[in-house]
Coordinates of C-alpha atoms in Angstrom, one line a residue:
Chain A
X1 CA -34.7 16.1 -10.5
X2 CA -34.0 15.6 -14.1
X3 CA -32.0 12.6 -15.3
X4 CA -28.9 14.4 -16.5
X5 CA -28.4 16.1 -13.1
X6 CA -28.8 12.8 -11.3
X7 CA -26.2 11.2 -13.6
X8 CA -23.7 14.0 -12.8
X9 CA -24.3 13.8 -9.1
X10 CA -23.6 10.0 -9.2
X11 CA -20.4 10.5 -11.1
X12 CA -19.3 13.2 -8.7
X13 CA -19.9 10.9 -5.8
X14 CA -17.8 8.1 -7.4
X15 CA -15.0 10.6 -8.2
X16 CA -15.1 12.0 -4.7
X17 CA -14.8 8.5 -3.1
X18 CA -11.9 7.6 -5.3
X19 CA -10.0 10.8 -4.7
X20 CA -10.7 10.5 -0.9
X21 CA -8.8 7.2 -0.9
X22 CA -6.0 8.8 -3.0
X23 CA -5.9 11.6 -0.5
X24 CA -5.5 9.3 2.5
X25 CA -2.7 7.4 0.8
X26 CA -1.0 10.7 -0.1
X27 CA -1.5 12.0 3.5
X28 CA 0.2 8.9 5.0
X29 CA 3.2 9.2 2.7
X30 CA 3.5 12.9 3.3
X31 CA 3.3 12.6 7.0
X32 CA 6.1 10.0 7.1
X33 CA 8.2 12.1 4.7
X34 CA 7.6 15.4 6.5
X35 CA 8.6 14.1 9.9
X36 CA 11.1 11.5 8.8
X37 CA 13.3 13.3 6.2
X38 CA 14.7 15.9 8.6
X39 CA 16.0 13.2 10.9
X40 CA 18.0 11.5 8.1
X41 CA 21.7 12.3 8.0
X42 CA 24.9 10.3 7.5
X43 CA 25.3 9.7 11.2
X44 CA 21.8 8.3 11.6
X45 CA 22.4 5.9 8.7
X46 CA 26.0 4.9 9.6
X47 CA 26.2 4.8 13.4
X48 CA 25.4 2.1 16.0
X49 CA 22.4 2.7 18.3
X50 CA 23.3 3.7 21.8
X51 CA 21.5 3.5 25.2
X52 CA 18.9 0.9 24.1
X53 CA 18.1 2.7 20.9
X54 CA 17.4 6.1 22.5
X55 CA 20.4 7.7 20.7
X56 CA 22.6 7.1 17.8
X57 CA 21.9 5.5 14.4
X58 CA 20.3 2.5 12.9
X59 CA 23.1 0.9 11.0
X60 CA 22.7 -2.7 12.4
X61 CA 19.0 -2.6 11.5
X62 CA 19.7 -1.5 7.9
X63 CA 22.4 -4.2 7.5
X64 CA 20.3 -6.8 9.2
X65 CA 17.3 -6.1 6.9
X66 CA 19.7 -6.1 3.9
X67 CA 21.2 -9.5 4.8
X68 CA 17.7 -11.0 5.6
X69 CA 16.3 -9.9 2.2
X70 CA 19.4 -11.1 0.3
X71 CA 19.2 -14.5 2.1
X72 CA 15.5 -14.7 1.3
X73 CA 15.9 -14.1 -2.4
X74 CA 18.9 -16.4 -2.6
X75 CA 16.7 -19.2 -1.3
X76 CA 13.3 -18.4 -2.9
X77 CA 14.5 -17.3 -6.4
X78 CA 15.8 -20.6 -7.7
X79 CA 12.8 -22.5 -6.3
X80 CA 10.4 -19.9 -7.6
X81 CA 11.9 -19.8 -11.1
X82 CA 12.0 -23.6 -11.3
X83 CA 8.4 -23.9 -10.3
X84 CA 7.4 -21.2 -12.8
X85 CA 9.3 -23.0 -15.6
X86 CA 7.5 -26.3 -14.7
X87 CA 4.1 -24.7 -14.6
X88 CA 4.5 -22.7 -17.9
X89 CA 6.6 -25.2 -20.0
X90 CA 6.1 -28.7 -18.8
X91 CA 2.9 -29.0 -16.7
X92 CA 0.0 -30.9 -18.3
X93 CA -3.5 -30.2 -16.9
X94 CA -4.0 -32.8 -14.2
X95 CA -4.1 -33.6 -10.6
X96 CA -0.4 -32.7 -9.8
X97 CA -0.6 -29.3 -11.5
X98 CA -3.9 -28.5 -9.8
X99 CA -2.4 -29.5 -6.4
X100 CA 0.7 -27.3 -7.0
X101 CA -1.5 -24.4 -7.9
X102 CA -3.7 -24.9 -4.9
X103 CA -0.6 -25.1 -2.7
X104 CA 0.7 -21.8 -4.2
X105 CA -2.6 -19.9 -3.5
X106 CA -2.7 -21.4 0.0
X107 CA 0.8 -20.2 0.7
X108 CA -0.1 -16.7 -0.6
X109 CA -3.0 -16.6 1.9
X110 CA -1.2 -17.9 5.0
X111 CA -1.1 -15.1 7.6
X112 CA 2.5 -13.8 8.2
X113 CA 2.4 -14.6 11.9
X114 CA 1.5 -18.2 11.1
X115 CA 4.7 -18.3 9.0
X116 CA 6.4 -17.1 12.1
X117 CA 5.1 -20.0 14.2
X118 CA 6.0 -22.4 11.4
X119 CA 9.6 -21.0 11.2
X120 CA 9.9 -21.2 15.0
X121 CA 8.7 -24.9 15.0
X122 CA 10.7 -26.1 12.0
X123 CA 13.8 -24.0 11.6
X124 CA 14.5 -22.6 15.0
X125 CA 13.6 -25.6 17.2
X126 CA 13.5 -28.7 15.0
X127 CA 16.5 -28.0 12.8
X128 CA 18.2 -26.3 15.8
X129 CA 19.3 -23.2 13.8
X130 CA 18.2 -21.1 16.8
X131 CA 17.0 -17.6 16.2
X132 CA 19.3 -16.7 13.3
X133 CA 19.7 -15.1 9.9
X134 CA 19.3 -18.6 8.4
X135 CA 16.1 -19.4 10.2
X136 CA 14.6 -16.0 9.4
X137 CA 15.6 -16.1 5.7
X138 CA 14.2 -19.6 5.3
X139 CA 10.9 -18.5 6.9
X140 CA 10.6 -15.3 4.7
X141 CA 11.6 -17.4 1.6
X142 CA 8.5 -19.6 2.2
X143 CA 6.4 -16.5 2.5
X144 CA 7.6 -14.7 -0.7
X145 CA 7.6 -17.9 -2.9
X146 CA 4.1 -17.4 -4.3
X147 CA 4.9 -13.8 -5.4
X148 CA 8.0 -14.9 -7.3
X149 CA 6.3 -17.9 -8.9
X150 CA 3.3 -16.0 -10.1
X151 CA 5.2 -13.1 -11.7
X152 CA 7.8 -15.4 -13.2
X153 CA 5.2 -17.7 -14.7
X154 CA 3.3 -14.7 -16.2
X155 CA 6.5 -13.5 -17.9
X156 CA 7.3 -17.0 -19.2
X157 CA 3.8 -17.3 -20.7
X158 CA 4.2 -13.9 -22.4
X159 CA 7.0 -15.2 -24.6
X160 CA 5.3 -16.2 -28.0
X161 CA 4.9 -19.9 -28.8
X162 CA 6.7 -19.3 -32.1
X163 CA 10.0 -18.8 -30.3
X164 CA 9.7 -22.3 -28.8
X165 CA 8.5 -23.9 -32.1
X166 CA 11.3 -22.3 -34.1
X167 CA 13.9 -23.5 -31.6
X168 CA 12.5 -27.0 -31.6
X169 CA 12.3 -27.1 -35.4
X170 CA 16.0 -26.3 -35.5
X171 CA 16.7 -29.4 -33.5
X172 CA 17.0 -28.1 -30.0
X173 CA 15.8 -30.3 -27.2
X174 CA 13.0 -29.0 -25.0
X175 CA 15.4 -27.8 -22.3
X176 CA 17.7 -26.1 -24.9
X177 CA 14.7 -24.3 -26.3
X178 CA 13.6 -23.1 -22.9
X179 CA 17.2 -22.0 -21.9
X180 CA 18.0 -20.2 -25.2
X181 CA 14.7 -19.0 -26.6
X182 CA 12.4 -18.5 -23.7
X183 CA 14.3 -17.6 -20.5
X184 CA 16.3 -14.7 -21.9
X185 CA 13.1 -13.0 -23.0
X186 CA 11.4 -13.3 -19.6
X187 CA 14.3 -12.0 -17.5
X188 CA 12.4 -8.7 -16.9
X189 CA 9.4 -10.4 -15.4
X190 CA 11.6 -12.6 -13.3
X191 CA 13.6 -9.7 -12.0
X192 CA 10.3 -7.9 -11.3
X193 CA 9.1 -10.8 -9.2
X194 CA 12.3 -11.0 -7.3
X195 CA 12.2 -7.3 -6.5
X196 CA 8.6 -7.5 -5.3
X197 CA 9.6 -10.4 -3.2
X198 CA 12.5 -8.5 -1.7
X199 CA 10.1 -5.6 -1.0
X200 CA 7.7 -7.8 0.9
X201 CA 10.5 -9.6 2.8
X202 CA 12.0 -6.2 3.8
X203 CA 8.8 -4.9 5.3
X204 CA 7.5 -7.9 7.2
X205 CA 7.7 -8.0 11.0
X206 CA 5.6 -10.9 12.2
X207 CA 7.6 -13.7 10.6
X208 CA 11.0 -12.4 11.9
X209 CA 9.6 -11.6 15.4
X210 CA 10.0 -15.3 16.4
X211 CA 12.8 -16.5 14.1
X212 CA 15.6 -13.9 14.0
X213 CA 15.0 -10.4 15.2
X214 CA 17.0 -9.0 18.1
X215 CA 15.7 -6.4 20.5
X216 CA 19.0 -4.4 20.7
X217 CA 22.2 -5.7 19.3
X218 CA 24.7 -2.9 18.5
X219 CA 27.0 -5.0 16.3
X220 CA 27.0 -6.4 12.8
X221 CA 26.3 -10.0 12.2
X222 CA 29.3 -12.3 11.7
X223 CA 27.6 -15.5 10.5
X224 CA 24.3 -16.9 9.3
X225 CA 23.7 -18.3 12.7
X226 CA 23.7 -14.8 14.3
X227 CA 20.7 -12.9 15.4
X228 CA 20.2 -9.5 13.7
X229 CA 18.3 -6.3 14.2
X230 CA 15.9 -5.4 11.5
X231 CA 14.2 -2.1 10.4
X232 CA 10.6 -3.1 10.9
X233 CA 11.2 -4.8 14.2
X234 CA 13.3 -1.8 15.4
X235 CA 10.4 0.6 14.5
X236 CA 8.0 -1.7 16.4
X237 CA 10.2 -1.7 19.5
X238 CA 10.8 2.1 19.4
X239 CA 7.1 2.8 19.0
X240 CA 5.7 0.4 21.6
X241 CA 8.3 -1.1 23.9
X242 CA 10.6 1.9 24.5
X243 CA 10.3 3.3 28.1
X244 CA 10.0 6.9 26.7
X245 CA 8.3 6.6 23.3
X246 CA 7.6 10.3 23.0
X247 CA 11.2 11.3 23.3
X248 CA 12.4 8.9 20.6
X249 CA 9.5 9.9 18.2
X250 CA 12.0 11.5 15.7
X251 CA 14.0 8.3 15.7
X252 CA 10.8 6.4 15.0
X253 CA 9.9 8.6 12.1
X254 CA 13.4 8.3 10.8
X255 CA 13.3 4.5 10.9
X256 CA 9.8 4.5 9.3
X257 CA 11.1 6.8 6.5
X258 CA 14.1 4.6 5.7
X259 CA 12.0 1.5 5.7
X260 CA 9.3 3.1 3.5
X261 CA 11.9 4.5 1.1
X262 CA 13.5 1.1 0.8
X263 CA 10.3 -0.8 0.1
X264 CA 8.7 1.8 -2.2
X265 CA 12.0 2.4 -4.0
X266 CA 12.1 -1.4 -4.8
X267 CA 8.5 -1.3 -6.1
X268 CA 9.2 1.7 -8.2
X269 CA 12.3 -0.1 -9.6
X270 CA 10.2 -3.1 -10.5
X271 CA 7.8 -0.9 -12.4
X272 CA 10.6 0.9 -14.2
X273 CA 12.2 -2.4 -15.3
X274 CA 8.9 -3.7 -16.6
X275 CA 8.3 -0.5 -18.6
X276 CA 11.9 -0.6 -20.0
X277 CA 11.7 -4.2 -21.2
X278 CA 8.1 -3.7 -22.5
X279 CA 9.5 -1.1 -24.8
X280 CA 12.6 -3.1 -25.7
X281 CA 10.7 -6.3 -26.8
X282 CA 7.6 -5.9 -28.9
X283 CA 6.0 -8.9 -30.5
Chain B
X1 CA 16.4 -37.8 -24.8
X2 CA 17.6 -39.3 -21.4
X3 CA 19.0 -36.0 -20.3
X4 CA 15.9 -34.0 -21.1
X5 CA 13.8 -36.5 -19.1
X6 CA 16.1 -36.0 -16.1
X7 CA 15.7 -32.3 -16.3
X8 CA 11.9 -32.5 -16.5
X9 CA 11.8 -34.7 -13.4
X10 CA 14.0 -32.2 -11.7
X11 CA 11.5 -29.5 -12.4
X12 CA 8.6 -31.6 -11.1
X13 CA 10.6 -32.0 -7.9
X14 CA 11.3 -28.2 -7.6
X15 CA 7.7 -27.4 -8.4
X16 CA 6.4 -29.8 -5.7
X17 CA 8.3 -27.9 -3.0
X18 CA 5.2 -25.6 -2.6
X19 CA 3.2 -28.6 -1.7
X20 CA 5.9 -29.7 0.6
X21 CA 6.0 -26.3 2.4
X22 CA 2.2 -26.3 2.9
X23 CA 2.4 -29.8 4.2
X24 CA 5.2 -28.8 6.6
X25 CA 3.3 -25.8 7.9
X26 CA 0.3 -28.0 8.8
X27 CA 2.7 -30.7 10.2
X28 CA 4.7 -28.4 12.4
X29 CA 1.8 -26.4 13.7
X30 CA 0.1 -29.6 14.8
X31 CA 3.3 -31.1 16.1
X32 CA 3.9 -28.1 18.5
X33 CA 0.3 -27.9 19.5
X34 CA -0.5 -31.6 19.9
X35 CA 0.3 -32.2 23.6
X36 CA -2.4 -29.7 24.6
X37 CA -5.0 -32.1 23.3
X38 CA -4.1 -34.6 26.1
X39 CA -3.6 -32.1 28.8
X40 CA -5.6 -29.9 29.5
X41 CA -7.7 -31.2 26.5
X42 CA -9.2 -29.3 23.5
X43 CA -12.3 -28.3 25.5
X44 CA -10.1 -25.8 27.3
X45 CA -9.9 -23.8 24.1
X46 CA -13.7 -23.2 24.2
X47 CA -13.4 -21.4 27.6
X48 CA -14.8 -17.8 27.4
X49 CA -11.7 -16.2 29.0
X50 CA -8.1 -15.9 27.9
X51 CA -5.9 -15.6 31.0
X52 CA -2.7 -17.3 30.0
X53 CA -0.7 -16.2 33.0
X54 CA -2.3 -16.4 36.4
X55 CA -1.6 -17.3 40.0
X56 CA -4.8 -19.3 40.4
X57 CA -5.8 -21.0 37.2
X58 CA -4.7 -20.2 33.6
X59 CA -7.5 -20.1 31.1
X60 CA -7.0 -20.6 27.4
X61 CA -10.3 -19.8 25.7
X62 CA -9.8 -18.7 22.1
X63 CA -13.3 -17.1 22.0
X64 CA -12.4 -13.7 23.3
X65 CA -9.5 -13.5 20.8
X66 CA -11.8 -14.7 18.0
X67 CA -14.4 -12.1 19.1
X68 CA -11.7 -9.4 18.9
X69 CA -10.8 -10.6 15.4
X70 CA -14.4 -10.7 14.3
X71 CA -15.1 -7.2 15.6
X72 CA -12.0 -5.6 14.1
X73 CA -12.6 -7.4 10.8
X74 CA -16.3 -6.4 10.6
X75 CA -15.4 -2.7 11.1
X76 CA -12.7 -2.9 8.5
X77 CA -15.0 -4.6 5.9
X78 CA -17.9 -2.3 6.7
X79 CA -15.6 0.7 5.9
X80 CA -13.5 -0.7 3.0
X81 CA -16.1 -2.7 0.9
X82 CA -18.4 0.2 -0.1
X83 CA -15.4 2.6 -0.6
X84 CA -13.5 0.1 -2.6
X85 CA -16.4 -0.9 -4.7
X86 CA -17.2 2.7 -5.6
X87 CA -13.6 3.4 -6.4
X88 CA -13.3 0.3 -8.6
X89 CA -16.4 1.3 -10.5
X90 CA -15.0 4.8 -11.0
X91 CA -11.6 3.6 -12.2
X92 CA -13.0 1.0 -14.5
X93 CA -16.1 2.8 -15.9
X94 CA -15.7 6.6 -15.5
X95 CA -12.0 7.6 -15.4
X96 CA -10.1 8.7 -18.5
X97 CA -7.5 6.3 -19.7
X98 CA -4.6 8.4 -18.4
X99 CA -6.4 9.0 -15.1
X100 CA -6.8 5.2 -14.7
X101 CA -3.1 4.5 -15.4
X102 CA -2.2 6.9 -12.5
X103 CA -5.0 6.1 -10.0
X104 CA -4.7 2.3 -9.9
X105 CA -1.0 2.1 -9.2
X106 CA -1.3 4.9 -6.7
X107 CA -3.9 3.1 -4.6
X108 CA -1.8 -0.1 -4.9
X109 CA 1.0 1.7 -3.2
X110 CA -1.1 1.3 0.0
X111 CA -0.6 -2.5 -0.4
X112 CA 3.2 -2.2 -0.4
X113 CA 3.5 0.1 2.7
X114 CA 4.8 -2.3 5.4
X115 CA 2.2 -3.1 8.1
X116 CA 4.4 -1.9 10.9
X117 CA 4.7 1.5 9.2
X118 CA 0.9 1.7 8.9
X119 CA 0.7 0.6 12.6
X120 CA 3.1 3.4 13.5
X121 CA 1.0 5.9 11.6
X122 CA -2.1 4.6 13.4
X123 CA -0.4 5.0 16.7
X124 CA 0.9 8.5 16.3
X125 CA -1.7 10.1 14.0
X126 CA -5.0 8.1 13.9
X127 CA -5.3 7.1 17.6
X128 CA -5.0 10.6 19.0
X129 CA -7.6 11.8 16.5
X130 CA -10.0 9.0 17.6
X131 CA -9.3 9.8 21.2
X132 CA -10.1 13.4 20.8
X133 CA -13.1 12.9 18.6
X134 CA -14.9 10.5 21.0
X135 CA -13.4 12.1 24.2
X136 CA -11.8 8.8 25.3
X137 CA -9.0 8.1 27.7
X138 CA -7.1 6.3 25.0
X139 CA -7.4 6.0 21.2
X140 CA -6.2 2.4 21.2
X141 CA -9.4 0.4 20.5
X142 CA -11.2 -1.8 18.0
X143 CA -12.3 1.2 15.9
X144 CA -8.8 2.5 15.3
X145 CA -7.6 -1.0 14.4
X146 CA -10.6 -1.5 12.1
X147 CA -10.0 1.7 10.3
X148 CA -6.3 0.9 9.8
X149 CA -7.1 -2.6 8.5
X150 CA -9.7 -1.0 6.1
X151 CA -6.7 0.8 4.6
X152 CA -5.0 -2.5 4.1
X153 CA -8.0 -4.2 2.5
X154 CA -8.8 -1.3 0.1
X155 CA -6.0 -1.8 -2.4
X156 CA -6.7 -5.6 -2.7
X157 CA -10.5 -5.1 -3.1
X158 CA -10.1 -2.1 -5.5
X159 CA -7.5 -3.8 -7.7
X160 CA -9.2 -7.2 -8.0
X161 CA -12.7 -5.7 -8.4
X162 CA -11.5 -3.4 -11.1
X163 CA -10.1 -6.3 -13.0
X164 CA -13.5 -8.1 -12.7
X165 CA -15.4 -5.0 -13.9
X166 CA -13.0 -4.6 -16.8
X167 CA -13.5 -8.2 -17.9
X168 CA -17.3 -7.7 -18.5
X169 CA -17.7 -7.8 -22.3
X170 CA -18.2 -4.4 -24.0
X171 CA -21.3 -5.9 -25.8
X172 CA -23.2 -5.8 -22.4
X173 CA -22.6 -2.1 -22.1
X174 CA -23.4 -1.4 -25.8
X175 CA -26.6 -3.5 -25.6
X176 CA -27.8 -1.7 -22.5
X177 CA -27.0 1.8 -23.9
X178 CA -28.7 0.9 -27.2
X179 CA -31.9 0.1 -25.2
X180 CA -31.9 3.6 -23.9
X181 CA -30.4 3.0 -20.4
X182 CA -28.4 5.9 -19.0
X183 CA -24.7 5.5 -18.0
X184 CA -25.5 4.9 -14.4
X185 CA -28.3 2.5 -15.1
X186 CA -25.9 0.5 -17.3
X187 CA -23.2 0.5 -14.6
X188 CA -25.4 -0.5 -11.7
X189 CA -27.9 -2.8 -13.4
X190 CA -25.8 -4.5 -16.1
X191 CA -22.0 -4.2 -15.5
X192 CA -21.8 -4.5 -11.7
X193 CA -24.2 -7.5 -11.5
X194 CA -22.1 -9.2 -14.2
X195 CA -18.9 -8.6 -12.3
X196 CA -20.4 -9.5 -8.9
X197 CA -18.7 -12.9 -8.6
X198 CA -15.3 -11.3 -9.2
X199 CA -16.1 -8.5 -6.7
X200 CA -17.2 -11.1 -4.1
X201 CA -13.9 -12.9 -4.7
X202 CA -12.0 -9.6 -4.2
X203 CA -13.9 -9.0 -0.9
X204 CA -12.9 -12.5 0.3
X205 CA -9.3 -12.0 -0.5
X206 CA -9.4 -8.7 1.3
X207 CA -11.1 -10.3 4.3
X208 CA -8.3 -13.0 4.4
X209 CA -5.7 -10.3 4.4
X210 CA -7.4 -8.4 7.2
X211 CA -7.9 -11.5 9.5
X212 CA -4.2 -12.4 9.1
X213 CA -2.8 -8.9 9.6
X214 CA -0.7 -8.8 12.8
X215 CA 1.5 -5.7 13.4
X216 CA -1.0 -2.9 12.8
X217 CA -3.6 -4.4 15.1
X218 CA -1.0 -5.3 17.7
X219 CA 0.1 -1.7 17.8
X220 CA -3.3 0.0 17.9
X221 CA -6.1 -2.2 19.3
X222 CA -5.2 -1.8 23.0
X223 CA -4.7 -5.6 23.5
X224 CA -7.4 -6.5 26.1
X225 CA -8.9 -9.9 25.7
X226 CA -12.6 -9.0 26.1
X227 CA -15.7 -10.3 24.4
X228 CA -17.4 -7.1 23.3
X229 CA -19.3 -5.5 20.4
X230 CA -18.3 -2.0 21.4
X231 CA -16.0 -0.5 18.8
X232 CA -14.6 1.9 21.3
X233 CA -13.5 -0.8 23.6
X234 CA -9.9 -2.2 23.4
X235 CA -9.8 -5.7 22.0
X236 CA -7.1 -8.4 21.4
X237 CA -7.1 -10.3 18.1
X238 CA -5.8 -13.8 17.5
X239 CA -2.8 -12.6 15.5
X240 CA -1.8 -10.0 18.1
X241 CA -2.0 -12.5 20.9
X242 CA 0.5 -14.8 19.1
X243 CA 2.9 -11.9 18.3
X244 CA 2.7 -10.3 21.8
X245 CA 2.9 -13.5 23.9
X246 CA 5.1 -15.9 21.9
X247 CA 8.2 -14.0 22.8
X248 CA 7.7 -14.4 26.5
X249 CA 6.5 -18.0 26.9
X250 CA 8.7 -20.9 27.9
X251 CA 8.9 -23.2 24.8
X252 CA 6.8 -26.3 25.2
X253 CA 4.6 -24.9 28.0
X254 CA 0.8 -25.2 27.8
X255 CA 0.6 -21.5 27.0
X256 CA 3.0 -22.1 24.1
X257 CA 0.9 -24.9 22.8
X258 CA -2.3 -22.8 23.1
X259 CA -0.8 -20.1 21.0
X260 CA -0.1 -22.7 18.3
X261 CA -3.8 -23.7 18.4
X262 CA -4.6 -20.1 17.8
X263 CA -2.3 -20.3 14.8
X264 CA -4.1 -23.4 13.5
X265 CA -7.5 -21.8 13.8
X266 CA -6.2 -18.7 11.8
X267 CA -4.6 -21.0 9.2
X268 CA -7.9 -22.9 8.7
X269 CA -10.0 -19.8 8.4
X270 CA -7.7 -18.1 5.8
X271 CA -7.3 -21.5 4.0
X272 CA -11.1 -21.7 3.8
X273 CA -11.6 -18.1 2.5
X274 CA -8.9 -18.5 -0.1
X275 CA -10.2 -21.8 -1.3
X276 CA -13.7 -20.4 -1.8
X277 CA -12.3 -17.2 -3.5
X278 CA -10.3 -19.4 -5.8
X279 CA -13.3 -21.6 -6.7
X280 CA -15.3 -18.5 -7.5
X281 CA -12.6 -16.9 -9.7
X282 CA -11.9 -20.2 -11.6
X283 CA -15.6 -20.9 -12.1
X284 CA -16.4 -17.4 -13.5
X285 CA -13.1 -17.2 -15.5
X286 CA -11.8 -14.2 -13.5
X287 CA -8.4 -15.8 -13.0
X288 CA -5.8 -13.7 -14.7

């Protein structure tokens, strides 16, 4: 076999492998869209489930997931941004910084079900919040913290040093320089991080299994100490615990579609925001 | 100056909260698990059977669960590592610039599909296929779980390996080509060996993700706590045991404590993997 032919075969093999992966991703998305989209209508999105989820809509699951993710971001965002500001603006290389970074990578690698155990032990039992929106949001907030820190820090570091120096040279204190000359230009990265965090919190099942999710609860939550239904948990229940899983298959696809659309929509939004701001600020 | 100092100390406090959370995770896992060490004693965890509910004698051996995790993880890595490595090489070295801009984010979509949705897909599409292909009674087994987990590892391994291959200096390629090596010789004998530490780190991150994955394996592995190497046998992983059983145990019971020990073992494994992966990437300057 001559050399050129062998080269071409090798390249073909690489290309085939890559596009096979792409094909599988496409097939999964298409399968969910093909079977899920026809189920979606206004009643499905706006009605209470009936008869243990066999009929009716998924409104409480949508609202539950919405509240959960909002609670998560409200807790994780301030802490995440604060940590990112410290790491990018204040931290000197040393033991404390190294420990903080190790803690962040450790958090990023903790399995989601272990977060569930932790939330059960600390928030549900020790703090006596019970299975509730509050306990679930706190647990998810711990989980998405690394995502928010890493993306925020990256965007803070992308602001040129000259901005800080100019501000300091005009007599600003360090905090004033950060607040007026650095933070405004890293908003896009921070929003991106927040959205990615929301996306992750919205799709997770394992941490909420033990801390907040309700099997079947056809009413909307009234306080942060209430249990809620959530989309991923609802899908899990319909697909595995329902007495007649085949009959409710369309409802499963519908729920999967809504969840997927929500999560992928958020990721897409994050990408668009990044592109928009990258065009707006060029230095 | 005083005010600035206060603000700085405030930021140190906020930034330390990550350390606090990690500390609290270890603390509360051990706190809930601790009574088990007195009665029935930690040796009970080394039993070779996991029968948490029984009329005669409950048994809390983590080994069958660990065996399930090892089997499913091995299948997932066996499938995902070669595929991801080839795809990373293609995207970094062969693809056109525009093609690269589209391929990488598209494969990364896989990472943002919620695991319960992938589990659902496995349950209604993949499991029936496996059942039919091998002529089994049920498609819920280690192979189905492993294949599904491979899908979850692929985006991590592709993305991080591609970064590693990209960070190999262009002078390496130019030097190799100038000496008369072909494109493939350059890729496999110069570029990939140079990026190997980064690729290894990527594989470890992917492994960590696979070991910790819960919902997908819970839904498709059949959940039988067996020690087996047969990929067509149902298995029960450590994560799936926690998720499936925690909802039904009385709080504070021995079974409850045993599940927290399973959580501790999981935490230590993923902690170790991440620690080594981080050391590799810091050492070889792969950290972005």
